[in-house]
PDB file of C-alpha atoms in Angstrom:
ATOM      1  CA  UNK A1065      10.007 -25.134  10.223  1.00 63.00           C
ATOM      2  CA  UNK A1066      12.154 -23.165   7.774  1.00 83.00           C
ATOM      3  CA  UNK A1067      14.113 -20.452   9.617  1.00 86.00           C
ATOM      4  CA  UNK A1068      13.191 -17.802   7.023  1.00 82.00           C
ATOM      5  CA  UNK A1069       9.506 -18.635   7.359  1.00 81.00           C
ATOM      6  CA  UNK A1070       9.778 -18.609  11.159  1.00 86.00           C
ATOM      7  CA  UNK A1071      11.293 -15.119  11.027  1.00 87.00           C
ATOM      8  CA  UNK A1072       8.517 -13.999   8.671  1.00 81.00           C
ATOM      9  CA  UNK A1073       5.839 -15.310  11.051  1.00 82.00           C
ATOM     10  CA  UNK A1074       7.582 -13.654  14.001  1.00 87.00           C
ATOM     11  CA  UNK A1075       7.787 -10.330  12.146  1.00 86.00           C
ATOM     12  CA  UNK A1076       4.148 -10.587  11.099  1.00 83.00           C
ATOM     13  CA  UNK A1077       3.016 -11.336  14.655  1.00 85.00           C
ATOM     14  CA  UNK A1078       4.977  -8.335  15.909  1.00 89.00           C
ATOM     15  CA  UNK A1079       3.440  -6.144  13.201  1.00 85.00           C
ATOM     16  CA  UNK A1080      -0.097  -7.213  14.178  1.00 85.00           C
ATOM     17  CA  UNK A1081       0.502  -5.416  17.493  1.00 89.00           C
ATOM     18  CA  UNK A1082       0.727  -2.126  15.545  1.00 89.00           C
ATOM     19  CA  UNK A1083      -2.755  -2.562  14.035  1.00 88.00           C
ATOM     20  CA  UNK A1084      -4.689   0.668  14.580  1.00 89.00           C
ATOM     21  CA  UNK A1085      -7.053   3.060  12.865  1.00 89.00           C
ATOM     22  CA  UNK A1086      -4.879   5.458  10.875  1.00 86.00           C
ATOM     23  CA  UNK A1087      -5.698   9.147  11.177  1.00 85.00           C
ATOM     24  CA  UNK A1088      -4.727  10.008   7.597  1.00 83.00           C
ATOM     25  CA  UNK A1089      -6.793   7.254   5.984  1.00 84.00           C
ATOM     26  CA  UNK A1090     -10.296   8.453   5.292  1.00 88.00           C
ATOM     27  CA  UNK A1091     -12.292   7.488   2.266  1.00 90.00           C
ATOM     28  CA  UNK A1092     -15.038   9.415   0.521  1.00 94.00           C
ATOM     29  CA  UNK A1093     -17.595   7.323  -1.361  1.00 95.00           C
ATOM     30  CA  UNK A1094     -20.825   8.040  -3.171  1.00 96.00           C
ATOM     31  CA  UNK A1095     -23.939   6.248  -1.940  1.00 96.00           C
ATOM     32  CA  UNK A1096     -23.766   3.831  -4.894  1.00 96.00           C
ATOM     33  CA  UNK A1097     -20.058   3.117  -4.365  1.00 96.00           C
ATOM     34  CA  UNK A1098     -20.665   2.424  -0.683  1.00 95.00           C
ATOM     35  CA  UNK A1099     -23.711   0.212  -1.309  1.00 96.00           C
ATOM     36  CA  UNK A1100     -21.860  -1.784  -3.967  1.00 96.00           C
ATOM     37  CA  UNK A1101     -18.767  -2.090  -1.760  1.00 96.00           C
ATOM     38  CA  UNK A1102     -20.890  -3.453   1.096  1.00 96.00           C
ATOM     39  CA  UNK A1103     -22.557  -5.877  -1.312  1.00 96.00           C
ATOM     40  CA  UNK A1104     -19.169  -7.128  -2.550  1.00 95.00           C
ATOM     41  CA  UNK A1105     -17.992  -7.501   1.054  1.00 96.00           C
ATOM     42  CA  UNK A1106     -21.069  -9.506   2.060  1.00 96.00           C
ATOM     43  CA  UNK A1107     -20.833 -11.669  -1.070  1.00 95.00           C
ATOM     44  CA  UNK A1108     -17.233 -12.485  -0.140  1.00 94.00           C
ATOM     45  CA  UNK A1109     -18.270 -13.449   3.388  1.00 96.00           C
ATOM     46  CA  UNK A1110     -17.099 -10.351   5.249  1.00 95.00           C
ATOM     47  CA  UNK A1111     -19.215  -8.818   8.005  1.00 94.00           C
ATOM     48  CA  UNK A1112     -18.379  -5.267   6.942  1.00 94.00           C
ATOM     49  CA  UNK A1113     -16.740  -3.370   4.113  1.00 94.00           C
ATOM     50  CA  UNK A1114     -13.788  -2.269   6.271  1.00 93.00           C
ATOM     51  CA  UNK A1115     -12.602  -5.856   6.756  1.00 93.00           C
ATOM     52  CA  UNK A1116     -13.055  -6.432   3.020  1.00 94.00           C
ATOM     53  CA  UNK A1117     -10.882  -3.420   2.144  1.00 94.00           C
ATOM     54  CA  UNK A1118      -8.316  -4.448   4.765  1.00 92.00           C
ATOM     55  CA  UNK A1119      -8.118  -7.869   3.109  1.00 93.00           C
ATOM     56  CA  UNK A1120      -7.449  -6.267  -0.280  1.00 94.00           C
ATOM     57  CA  UNK A1121      -4.793  -4.021   1.254  1.00 92.00           C
ATOM     58  CA  UNK A1122      -3.113  -7.147   2.614  1.00 91.00           C
ATOM     59  CA  UNK A1123      -3.031  -8.609  -0.891  1.00 92.00           C
ATOM     60  CA  UNK A1124      -1.903  -5.342  -2.452  1.00 91.00           C
ATOM     61  CA  UNK A1125       0.937  -4.772   0.019  1.00 88.00           C
ATOM     62  CA  UNK A1126       1.896  -8.432   0.291  1.00 83.00           C
ATOM     63  CA  UNK A1127       1.568  -8.293   4.053  1.00 80.00           C
ATOM     64  CA  UNK A1128      -1.100 -10.494   5.704  1.00 78.00           C
ATOM     65  CA  UNK A1129      -2.395 -11.461   2.278  1.00 79.00           C
ATOM     66  CA  UNK A1130      -5.024 -14.013   1.345  1.00 83.00           C
ATOM     67  CA  UNK A1131      -2.529 -16.041  -0.690  1.00 84.00           C
ATOM     68  CA  UNK A1132      -0.006 -15.903  -3.501  1.00 88.00           C
ATOM     69  CA  UNK A1133      -2.601 -15.847  -6.297  1.00 89.00           C
ATOM     70  CA  UNK A1134      -4.388 -12.938  -4.657  1.00 91.00           C
ATOM     71  CA  UNK A1135      -1.080 -11.078  -4.204  1.00 89.00           C
ATOM     72  CA  UNK A1136      -0.208 -11.643  -7.864  1.00 92.00           C
ATOM     73  CA  UNK A1137      -3.580 -10.383  -9.070  1.00 92.00           C
ATOM     74  CA  UNK A1138      -3.463  -7.336  -6.783  1.00 91.00           C
ATOM     75  CA  UNK A1139       0.032  -6.586  -8.123  1.00 89.00           C
ATOM     76  CA  UNK A1140      -1.202  -6.914 -11.709  1.00 90.00           C
ATOM     77  CA  UNK A1141      -4.120  -4.581 -10.952  1.00 89.00           C
ATOM     78  CA  UNK A1142      -1.771  -2.025  -9.412  1.00 86.00           C
ATOM     79  CA  UNK A1143       0.689  -2.148 -12.312  1.00 82.00           C
ATOM     80  CA  UNK A1144      -2.081  -1.763 -14.853  1.00 80.00           C
ATOM     81  CA  UNK A1145      -3.935   1.006 -13.017  1.00 80.00           C
ATOM     82  CA  UNK A1146      -1.109   2.987 -11.411  1.00 74.00           C
ATOM     83  CA  UNK A1147       2.347   1.475 -11.688  1.00 70.00           C
ATOM     84  CA  UNK A1148       3.370   2.348 -15.202  1.00 64.00           C
ATOM     85  CA  UNK A1149       2.285   5.959 -15.394  1.00 60.00           C
ATOM     86  CA  UNK A1150       4.543   8.791 -16.483  1.00 56.00           C
ATOM     87  CA  UNK A1151       4.277  10.115 -12.945  1.00 57.00           C
ATOM     88  CA  UNK A1152       5.841   6.880 -11.647  1.00 58.00           C
ATOM     89  CA  UNK A1153       8.842   7.294 -13.907  1.00 61.00           C
ATOM     90  CA  UNK A1154       9.246  10.996 -13.155  1.00 73.00           C
ATOM     91  CA  UNK A1155       9.335  10.403  -9.395  1.00 74.00           C
ATOM     92  CA  UNK A1156      11.973   7.707  -9.883  1.00 73.00           C
ATOM     93  CA  UNK A1157      13.957  10.099 -12.077  1.00 73.00           C
ATOM     94  CA  UNK A1158      13.645  12.773  -9.376  1.00 75.00           C
ATOM     95  CA  UNK A1159      15.063  10.376  -6.765  1.00 81.00           C
ATOM     96  CA  UNK A1160      17.864   9.318  -9.104  1.00 77.00           C
ATOM     97  CA  UNK A1161      18.636  12.896 -10.154  1.00 77.00           C
ATOM     98  CA  UNK A1162      19.072  13.950  -6.527  1.00 79.00           C
ATOM     99  CA  UNK A1163      21.291  10.953  -5.717  1.00 81.00           C
ATOM    100  CA  UNK A1164      18.918   9.084  -3.416  1.00 81.00           C
ATOM    101  CA  UNK A1165      20.565   5.745  -2.722  1.00 82.00           C
ATOM    102  CA  UNK A1166      18.823   2.516  -1.687  1.00 81.00           C
ATOM    103  CA  UNK A1167      19.262   3.266   2.018  1.00 84.00           C
ATOM    104  CA  UNK A1168      17.630   6.676   1.622  1.00 85.00           C
ATOM    105  CA  UNK A1169      14.803   5.175  -0.451  1.00 82.00           C
ATOM    106  CA  UNK A1170      14.273   2.519   2.208  1.00 83.00           C
ATOM    107  CA  UNK A1171      14.000   5.279   4.802  1.00 86.00           C
ATOM    108  CA  UNK A1172      11.315   6.901   2.632  1.00 83.00           C
ATOM    109  CA  UNK A1173       9.216   3.769   3.054  1.00 82.00           C
ATOM    110  CA  UNK A1174       9.702   3.635   6.817  1.00 86.00           C
ATOM    111  CA  UNK A1175       9.374   7.317   7.751  1.00 88.00           C
ATOM    112  CA  UNK A1176       6.098   8.946   6.696  1.00 87.00           C
ATOM    113  CA  UNK A1177       7.307  12.462   7.507  1.00 90.00           C
ATOM    114  CA  UNK A1178      10.496  12.014   5.473  1.00 88.00           C
ATOM    115  CA  UNK A1179       8.502  10.634   2.537  1.00 86.00           C
ATOM    116  CA  UNK A1180       6.040  13.541   2.708  1.00 88.00           C
ATOM    117  CA  UNK A1181       8.912  16.028   2.760  1.00 89.00           C
ATOM    118  CA  UNK A1182      10.627  14.490  -0.283  1.00 87.00           C
ATOM    119  CA  UNK A1183       7.350  13.974  -2.134  1.00 85.00           C
ATOM    120  CA  UNK A1184       6.239  17.562  -1.538  1.00 86.00           C
ATOM    121  CA  UNK A1185       9.621  18.766  -2.805  1.00 86.00           C
ATOM    122  CA  UNK A1186       9.072  16.677  -5.935  1.00 82.00           C
ATOM    123  CA  UNK A1187       5.539  18.061  -6.440  1.00 82.00           C
ATOM    124  CA  UNK A1188       6.767  21.643  -6.039  1.00 83.00           C
ATOM    125  CA  UNK A1189       9.513  21.050  -8.604  1.00 80.00           C
ATOM    126  CA  UNK A1190       7.160  19.235 -10.996  1.00 74.00           C
ATOM    127  CA  UNK A1191       4.601  22.047 -10.833  1.00 72.00           C
ATOM    128  CA  UNK A1192       7.352  24.546 -11.565  1.00 63.00           C
TER     129      UNK A1192
END
């Protein structure tokens, strides 16, 4: 087995131990949205809509995905729907303007509180 792949599998197995219901992740749906989401989930062979959404999140984040094609399509969806907005560029400019280096940006991804602090600072500045 390739050493890089073995490390990936080991990291993924360790991450599975952190699987939990997140307190800040609640979703509000209309009756039609919920009914159609359940229908899509059942059509895809899922027992419930939560597992269906979790599968999409795996594809979107590239972690525990359904495969490379699914990851690519989720990435394309994200870029088209959200990735190339003006807001995206402004936040990157904000980070650059305040001299955030790659280490600091990596910490933003790992520390939710730090990200929230920086993001809220950005929102306050953007709103003027």
